[in-house]
PDB file of C-alpha atoms and ligand atoms in Angstrom:
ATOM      1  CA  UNK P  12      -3.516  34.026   1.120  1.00 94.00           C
ATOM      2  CA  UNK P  13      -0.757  35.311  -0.651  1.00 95.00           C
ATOM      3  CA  UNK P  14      -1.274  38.995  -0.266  1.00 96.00           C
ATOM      4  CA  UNK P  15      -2.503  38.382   3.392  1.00 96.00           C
ATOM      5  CA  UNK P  16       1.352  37.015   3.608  1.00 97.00           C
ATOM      6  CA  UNK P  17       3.052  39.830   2.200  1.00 97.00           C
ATOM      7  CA  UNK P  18       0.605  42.403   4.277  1.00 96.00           C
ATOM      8  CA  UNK P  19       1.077  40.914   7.390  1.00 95.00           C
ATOM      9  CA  UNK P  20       4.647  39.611   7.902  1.00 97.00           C
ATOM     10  CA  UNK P  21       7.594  41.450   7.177  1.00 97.00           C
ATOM     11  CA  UNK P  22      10.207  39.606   4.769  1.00 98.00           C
ATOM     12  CA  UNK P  23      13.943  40.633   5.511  1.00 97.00           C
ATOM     13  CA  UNK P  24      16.237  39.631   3.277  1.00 97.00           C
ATOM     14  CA  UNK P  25      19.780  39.628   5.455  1.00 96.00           C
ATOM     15  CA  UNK P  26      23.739  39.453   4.362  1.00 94.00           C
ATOM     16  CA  UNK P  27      23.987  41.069   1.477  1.00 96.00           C
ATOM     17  CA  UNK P  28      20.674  39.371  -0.002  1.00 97.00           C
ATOM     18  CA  UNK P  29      18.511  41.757  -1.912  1.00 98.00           C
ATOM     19  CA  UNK P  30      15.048  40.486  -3.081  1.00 98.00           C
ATOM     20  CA  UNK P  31      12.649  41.791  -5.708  1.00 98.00           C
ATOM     21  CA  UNK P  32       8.826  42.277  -5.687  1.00 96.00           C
ATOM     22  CA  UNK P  33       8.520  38.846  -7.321  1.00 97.00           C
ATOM     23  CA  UNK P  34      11.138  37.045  -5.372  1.00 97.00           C
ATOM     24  CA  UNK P  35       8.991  38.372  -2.328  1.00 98.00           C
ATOM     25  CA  UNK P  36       5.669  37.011  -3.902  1.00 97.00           C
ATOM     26  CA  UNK P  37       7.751  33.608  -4.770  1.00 97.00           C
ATOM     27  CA  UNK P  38       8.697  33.132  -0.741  1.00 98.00           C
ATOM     28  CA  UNK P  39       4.986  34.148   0.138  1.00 98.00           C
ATOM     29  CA  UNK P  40       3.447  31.946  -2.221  1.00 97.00           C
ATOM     30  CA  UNK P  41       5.906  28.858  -1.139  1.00 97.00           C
ATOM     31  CA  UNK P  42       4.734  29.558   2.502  1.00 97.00           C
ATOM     32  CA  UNK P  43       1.261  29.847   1.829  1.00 97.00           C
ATOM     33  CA  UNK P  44       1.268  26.368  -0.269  1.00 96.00           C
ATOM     34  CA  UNK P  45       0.520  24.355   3.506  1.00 97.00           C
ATOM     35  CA  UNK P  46      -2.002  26.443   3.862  1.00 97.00           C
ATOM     36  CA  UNK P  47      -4.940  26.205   1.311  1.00 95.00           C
ATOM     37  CA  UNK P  48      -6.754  23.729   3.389  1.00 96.00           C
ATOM     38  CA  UNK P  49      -5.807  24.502   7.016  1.00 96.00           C
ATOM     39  CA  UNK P  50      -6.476  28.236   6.125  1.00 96.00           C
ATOM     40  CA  UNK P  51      -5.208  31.891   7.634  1.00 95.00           C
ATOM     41  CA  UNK P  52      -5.157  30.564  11.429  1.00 95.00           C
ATOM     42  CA  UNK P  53      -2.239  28.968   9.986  1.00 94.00           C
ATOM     43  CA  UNK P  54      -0.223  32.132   9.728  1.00 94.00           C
ATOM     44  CA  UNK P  55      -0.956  33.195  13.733  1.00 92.00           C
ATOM     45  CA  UNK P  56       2.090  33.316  16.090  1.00 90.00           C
ATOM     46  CA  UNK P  57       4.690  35.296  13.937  1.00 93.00           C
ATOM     47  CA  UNK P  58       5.887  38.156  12.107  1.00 95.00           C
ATOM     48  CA  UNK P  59       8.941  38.111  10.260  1.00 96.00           C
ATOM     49  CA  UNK P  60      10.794  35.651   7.458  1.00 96.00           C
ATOM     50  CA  UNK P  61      14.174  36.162   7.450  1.00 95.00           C
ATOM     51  CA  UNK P  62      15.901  34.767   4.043  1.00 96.00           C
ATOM     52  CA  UNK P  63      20.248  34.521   4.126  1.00 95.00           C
ATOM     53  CA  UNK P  64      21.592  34.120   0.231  1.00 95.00           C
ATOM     54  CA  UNK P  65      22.931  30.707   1.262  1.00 93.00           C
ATOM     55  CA  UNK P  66      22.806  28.008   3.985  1.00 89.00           C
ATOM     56  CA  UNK P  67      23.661  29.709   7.298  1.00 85.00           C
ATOM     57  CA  UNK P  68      25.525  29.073  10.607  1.00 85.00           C
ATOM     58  CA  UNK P  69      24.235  29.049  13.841  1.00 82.00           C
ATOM     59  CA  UNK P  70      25.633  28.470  17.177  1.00 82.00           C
ATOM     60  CA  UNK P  71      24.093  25.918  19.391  1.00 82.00           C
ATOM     61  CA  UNK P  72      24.553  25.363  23.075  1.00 84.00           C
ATOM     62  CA  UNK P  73      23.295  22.706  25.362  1.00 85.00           C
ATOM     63  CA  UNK P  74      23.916  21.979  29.219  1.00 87.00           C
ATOM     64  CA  UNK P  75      24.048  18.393  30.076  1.00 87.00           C
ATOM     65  CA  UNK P  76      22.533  16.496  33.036  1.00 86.00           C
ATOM     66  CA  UNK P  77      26.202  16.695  34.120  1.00 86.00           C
ATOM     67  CA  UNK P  78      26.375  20.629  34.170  1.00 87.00           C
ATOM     68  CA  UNK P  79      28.903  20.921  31.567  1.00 87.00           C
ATOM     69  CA  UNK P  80      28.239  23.354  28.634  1.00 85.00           C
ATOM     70  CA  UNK P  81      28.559  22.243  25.379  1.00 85.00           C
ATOM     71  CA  UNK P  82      28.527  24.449  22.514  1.00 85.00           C
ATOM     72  CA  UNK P  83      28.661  23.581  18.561  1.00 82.00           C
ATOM     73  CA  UNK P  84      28.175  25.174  15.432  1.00 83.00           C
ATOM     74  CA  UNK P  85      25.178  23.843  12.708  1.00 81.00           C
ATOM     75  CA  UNK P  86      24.869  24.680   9.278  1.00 83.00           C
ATOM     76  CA  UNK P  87      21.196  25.169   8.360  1.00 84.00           C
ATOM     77  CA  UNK P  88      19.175  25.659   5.236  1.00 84.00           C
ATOM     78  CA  UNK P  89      15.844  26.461   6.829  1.00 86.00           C
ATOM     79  CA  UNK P  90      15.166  26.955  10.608  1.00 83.00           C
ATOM     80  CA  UNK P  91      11.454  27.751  12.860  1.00 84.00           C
ATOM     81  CA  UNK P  92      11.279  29.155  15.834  1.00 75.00           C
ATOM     82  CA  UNK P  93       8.292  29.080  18.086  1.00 73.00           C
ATOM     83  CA  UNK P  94       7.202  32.177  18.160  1.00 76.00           C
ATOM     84  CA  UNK P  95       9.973  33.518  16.830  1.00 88.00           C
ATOM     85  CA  UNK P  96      10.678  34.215  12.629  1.00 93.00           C
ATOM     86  CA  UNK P  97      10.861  31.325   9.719  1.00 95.00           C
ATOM     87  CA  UNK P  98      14.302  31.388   8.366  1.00 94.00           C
ATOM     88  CA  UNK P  99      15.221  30.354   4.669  1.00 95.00           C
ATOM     89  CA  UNK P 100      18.005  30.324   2.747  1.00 96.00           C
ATOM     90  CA  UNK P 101      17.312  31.376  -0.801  1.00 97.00           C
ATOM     91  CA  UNK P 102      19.877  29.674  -2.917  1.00 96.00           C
ATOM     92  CA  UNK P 103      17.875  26.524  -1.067  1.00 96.00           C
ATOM     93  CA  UNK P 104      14.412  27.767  -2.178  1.00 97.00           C
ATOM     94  CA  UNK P 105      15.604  28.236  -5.277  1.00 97.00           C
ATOM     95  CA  UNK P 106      16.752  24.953  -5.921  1.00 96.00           C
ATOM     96  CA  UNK P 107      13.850  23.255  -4.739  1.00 96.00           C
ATOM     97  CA  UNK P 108      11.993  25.206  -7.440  1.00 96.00           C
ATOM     98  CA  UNK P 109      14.525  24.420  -9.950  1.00 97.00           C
ATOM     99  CA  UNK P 110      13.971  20.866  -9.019  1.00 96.00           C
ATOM    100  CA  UNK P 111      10.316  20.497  -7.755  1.00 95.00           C
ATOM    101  CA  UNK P 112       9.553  16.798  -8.067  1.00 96.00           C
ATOM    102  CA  UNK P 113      13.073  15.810  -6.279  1.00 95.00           C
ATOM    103  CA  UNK P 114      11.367  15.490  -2.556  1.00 95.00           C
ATOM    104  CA  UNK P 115      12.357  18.321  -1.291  1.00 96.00           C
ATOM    105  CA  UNK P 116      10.699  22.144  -0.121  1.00 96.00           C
ATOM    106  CA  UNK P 117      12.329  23.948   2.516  1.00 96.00           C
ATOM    107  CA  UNK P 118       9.752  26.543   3.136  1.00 97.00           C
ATOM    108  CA  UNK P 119       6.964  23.792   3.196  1.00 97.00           C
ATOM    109  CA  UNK P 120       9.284  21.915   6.078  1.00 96.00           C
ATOM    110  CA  UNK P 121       9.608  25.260   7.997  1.00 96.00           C
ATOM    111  CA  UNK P 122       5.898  26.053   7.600  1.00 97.00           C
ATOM    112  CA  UNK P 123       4.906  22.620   8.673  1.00 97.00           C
ATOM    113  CA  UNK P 124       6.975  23.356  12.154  1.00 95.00           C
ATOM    114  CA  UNK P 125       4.879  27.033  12.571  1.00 95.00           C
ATOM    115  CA  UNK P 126       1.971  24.866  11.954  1.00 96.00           C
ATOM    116  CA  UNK P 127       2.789  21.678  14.409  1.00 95.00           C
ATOM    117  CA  UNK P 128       3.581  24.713  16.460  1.00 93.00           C
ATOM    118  CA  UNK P 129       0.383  25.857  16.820  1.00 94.00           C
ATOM    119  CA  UNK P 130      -1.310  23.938  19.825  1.00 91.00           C
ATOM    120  CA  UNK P 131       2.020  24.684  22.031  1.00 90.00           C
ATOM    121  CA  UNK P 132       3.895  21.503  21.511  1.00 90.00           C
ATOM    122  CA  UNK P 133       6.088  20.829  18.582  1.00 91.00           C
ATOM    123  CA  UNK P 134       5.623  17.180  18.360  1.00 94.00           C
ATOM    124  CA  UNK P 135       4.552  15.725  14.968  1.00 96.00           C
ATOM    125  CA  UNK P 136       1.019  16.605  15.497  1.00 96.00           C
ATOM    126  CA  UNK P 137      -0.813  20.103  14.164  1.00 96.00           C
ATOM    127  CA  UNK P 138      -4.128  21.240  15.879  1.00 96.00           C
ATOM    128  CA  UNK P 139      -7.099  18.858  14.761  1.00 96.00           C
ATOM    129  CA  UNK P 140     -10.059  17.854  15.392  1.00 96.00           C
ATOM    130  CA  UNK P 141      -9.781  15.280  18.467  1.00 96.00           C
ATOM    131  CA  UNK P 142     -10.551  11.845  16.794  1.00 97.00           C
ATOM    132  CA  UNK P 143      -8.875  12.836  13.517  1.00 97.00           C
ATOM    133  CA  UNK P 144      -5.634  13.929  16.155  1.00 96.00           C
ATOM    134  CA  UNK P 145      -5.744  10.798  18.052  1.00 97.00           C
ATOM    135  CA  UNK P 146      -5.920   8.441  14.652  1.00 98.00           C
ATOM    136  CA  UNK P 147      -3.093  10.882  13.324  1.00 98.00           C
ATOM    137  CA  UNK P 148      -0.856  10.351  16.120  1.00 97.00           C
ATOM    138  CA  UNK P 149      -1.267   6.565  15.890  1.00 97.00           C
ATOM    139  CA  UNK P 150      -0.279   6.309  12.206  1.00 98.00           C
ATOM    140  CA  UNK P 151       2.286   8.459  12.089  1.00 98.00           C
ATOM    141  CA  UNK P 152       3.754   7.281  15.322  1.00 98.00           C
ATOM    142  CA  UNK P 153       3.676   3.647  13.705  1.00 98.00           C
ATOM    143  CA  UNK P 154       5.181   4.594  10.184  1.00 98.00           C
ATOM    144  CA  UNK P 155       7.885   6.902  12.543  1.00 98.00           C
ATOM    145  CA  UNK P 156       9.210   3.762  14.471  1.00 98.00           C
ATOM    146  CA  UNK P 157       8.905   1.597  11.436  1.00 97.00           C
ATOM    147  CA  UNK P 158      11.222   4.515   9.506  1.00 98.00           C
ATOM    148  CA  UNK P 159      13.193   4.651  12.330  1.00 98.00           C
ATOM    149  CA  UNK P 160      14.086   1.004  12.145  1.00 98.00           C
ATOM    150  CA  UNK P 161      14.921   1.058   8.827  1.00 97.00           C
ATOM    151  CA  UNK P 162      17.197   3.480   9.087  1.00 97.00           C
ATOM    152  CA  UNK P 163      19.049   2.393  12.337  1.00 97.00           C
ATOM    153  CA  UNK P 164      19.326  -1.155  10.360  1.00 97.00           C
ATOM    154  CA  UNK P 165      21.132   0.674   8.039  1.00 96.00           C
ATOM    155  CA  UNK P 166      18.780   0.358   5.202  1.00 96.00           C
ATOM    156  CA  UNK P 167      18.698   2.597   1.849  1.00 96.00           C
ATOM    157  CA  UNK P 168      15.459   4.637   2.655  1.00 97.00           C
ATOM    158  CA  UNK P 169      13.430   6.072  -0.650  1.00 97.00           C
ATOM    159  CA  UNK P 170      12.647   8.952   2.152  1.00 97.00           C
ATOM    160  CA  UNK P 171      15.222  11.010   3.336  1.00 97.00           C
ATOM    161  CA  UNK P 172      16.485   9.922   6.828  1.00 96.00           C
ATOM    162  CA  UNK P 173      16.442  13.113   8.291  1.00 95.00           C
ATOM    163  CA  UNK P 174      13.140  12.449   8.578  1.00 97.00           C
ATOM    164  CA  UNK P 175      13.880  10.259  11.528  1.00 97.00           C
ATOM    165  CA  UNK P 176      16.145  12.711  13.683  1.00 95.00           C
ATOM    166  CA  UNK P 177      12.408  13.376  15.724  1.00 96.00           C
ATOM    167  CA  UNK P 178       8.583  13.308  15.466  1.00 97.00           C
ATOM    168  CA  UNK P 179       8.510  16.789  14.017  1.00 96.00           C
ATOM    169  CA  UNK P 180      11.173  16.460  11.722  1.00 96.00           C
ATOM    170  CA  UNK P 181       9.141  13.158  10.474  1.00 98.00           C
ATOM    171  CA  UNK P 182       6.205  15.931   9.884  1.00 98.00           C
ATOM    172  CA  UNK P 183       8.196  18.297   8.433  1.00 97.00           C
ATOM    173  CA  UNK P 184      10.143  15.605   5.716  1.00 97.00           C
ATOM    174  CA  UNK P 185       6.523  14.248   4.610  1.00 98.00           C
ATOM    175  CA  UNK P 186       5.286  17.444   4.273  1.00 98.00           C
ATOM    176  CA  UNK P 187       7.827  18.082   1.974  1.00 97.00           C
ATOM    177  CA  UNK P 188       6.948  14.546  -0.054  1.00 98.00           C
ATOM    178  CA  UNK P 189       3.493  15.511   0.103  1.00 97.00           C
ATOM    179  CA  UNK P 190       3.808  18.901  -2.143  1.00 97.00           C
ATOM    180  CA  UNK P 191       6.769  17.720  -4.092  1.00 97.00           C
ATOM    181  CA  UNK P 192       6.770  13.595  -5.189  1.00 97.00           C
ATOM    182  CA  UNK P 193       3.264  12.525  -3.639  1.00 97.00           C
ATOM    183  CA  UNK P 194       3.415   9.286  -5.244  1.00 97.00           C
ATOM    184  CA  UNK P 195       6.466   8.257  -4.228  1.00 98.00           C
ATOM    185  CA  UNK P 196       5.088   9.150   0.041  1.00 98.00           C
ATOM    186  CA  UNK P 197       1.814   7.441  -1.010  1.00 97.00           C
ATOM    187  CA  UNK P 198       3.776   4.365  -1.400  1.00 98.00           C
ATOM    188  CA  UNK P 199       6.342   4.279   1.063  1.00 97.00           C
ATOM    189  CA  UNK P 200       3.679   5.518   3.459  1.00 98.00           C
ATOM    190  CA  UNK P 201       0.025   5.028   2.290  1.00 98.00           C
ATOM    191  CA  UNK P 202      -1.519   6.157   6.085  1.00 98.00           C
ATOM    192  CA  UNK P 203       0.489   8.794   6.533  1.00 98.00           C
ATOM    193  CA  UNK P 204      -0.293  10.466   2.704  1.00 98.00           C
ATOM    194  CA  UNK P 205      -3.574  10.045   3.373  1.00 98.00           C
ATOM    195  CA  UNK P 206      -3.673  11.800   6.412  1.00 98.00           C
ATOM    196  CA  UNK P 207      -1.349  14.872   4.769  1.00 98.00           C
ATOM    197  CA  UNK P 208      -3.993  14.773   1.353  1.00 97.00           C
ATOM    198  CA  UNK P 209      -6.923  15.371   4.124  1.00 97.00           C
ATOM    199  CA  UNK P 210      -4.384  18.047   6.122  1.00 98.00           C
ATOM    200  CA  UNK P 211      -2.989  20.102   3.177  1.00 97.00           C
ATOM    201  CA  UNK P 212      -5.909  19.006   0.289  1.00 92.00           C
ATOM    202  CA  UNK P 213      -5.157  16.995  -2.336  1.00 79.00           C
ATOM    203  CA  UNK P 214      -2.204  17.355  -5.071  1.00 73.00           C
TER     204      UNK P 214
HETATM  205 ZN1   ZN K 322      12.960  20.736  10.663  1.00 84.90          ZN
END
């Protein structure tokens, strides 16, 4: 999966960021680590990683039901288009690796977006089969409002509360748990680790 990475999508390393044979293999193998169950469809829809040295800047801009343009600047460590390239930042990979059991896997969060991506909605849910889909929206929608109360209560959360900015971000952070402290999602979350163990294979 690996080598059908690095022969079909074109990694370009931007801003003064220069990357090796083996860095390249490193980003490919990262990416391809949602993949070993779900397979090569998982890799349809787009062409290019992009990887800045650091966390990167982008400018935002949003029209409100008002008419009035608003426009804002975010600060991003990993970023998905649909469609459109998988951004990383590479000082971010790296410390994931140098850290792997702390939660956290930026190119497993991005991936998990190109893969919820895949049926045409970003929305929490990846392609599946119909009754598996339906049971996996159900759980996850239930452990995403029970998150979600937690963390508008204020509480200390053992997952990290980004995960409750939106549905797909919710995907995206357990994703992360899933390849990087499994025991700790399996349980805070026992329905929704079982659903990612089926989704990604076990760990
Ligand atoms: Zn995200």
């Amino acid at each position: 999966m690996t080598a059908l990475f690095l022969r079909n999508k074109t990694i370009t390393p931007v801003a003064g960021l220069e990357l090796d044979q083996t860095q390249r293999m490193l980003l490919a193998v990262l990416c391809c680590l949602p993949l070993m169950e779900f397979g090569r469809e998982g890799l349809h829809g787009w062409s290019e990683l992009v990887v800045y040295p650091d966390a990167f800047r982008v400018q935002r801009s949003h029209i409100d039901a008002a008419g009035v343009l608003h426009e804002w600047d975010d600060e991003l460590i990993g970023e998905s288009w649909d469609s459109g390239p998988l951004i990383l930042s590479w000082a971010d990979v790296q410390a994931d690796i140098a850290d792997p059991h702390a939660g956290f896997c930026v190119a497993v969060h991005e991936m998990a977006h190109k893969l919820d991506a895949l049926d045409g909605a970003m929305d929490g849910t990846p392609p599946l089969p119909r009754d598996w889909q339906r049971q996996w929206a159900h759980d996850f929608q239930h452990s995403y409002d029970q998150f979600c109360a937690q963390v508008d209560a204020g509480e200390e959360t053992a997952i990290d509360p980004y995960a409750a900015e939106a549905p797909e971000e919710f995907f995206a952070v357990v994703s992360e748990y899933h390849f990087s402290a499994p025991a700790l999602l399996e349980q805070q979350m026992p329905l929704v680790a079982a659903h990612l163990r089926r989704f990604y294979g076990p760990r």
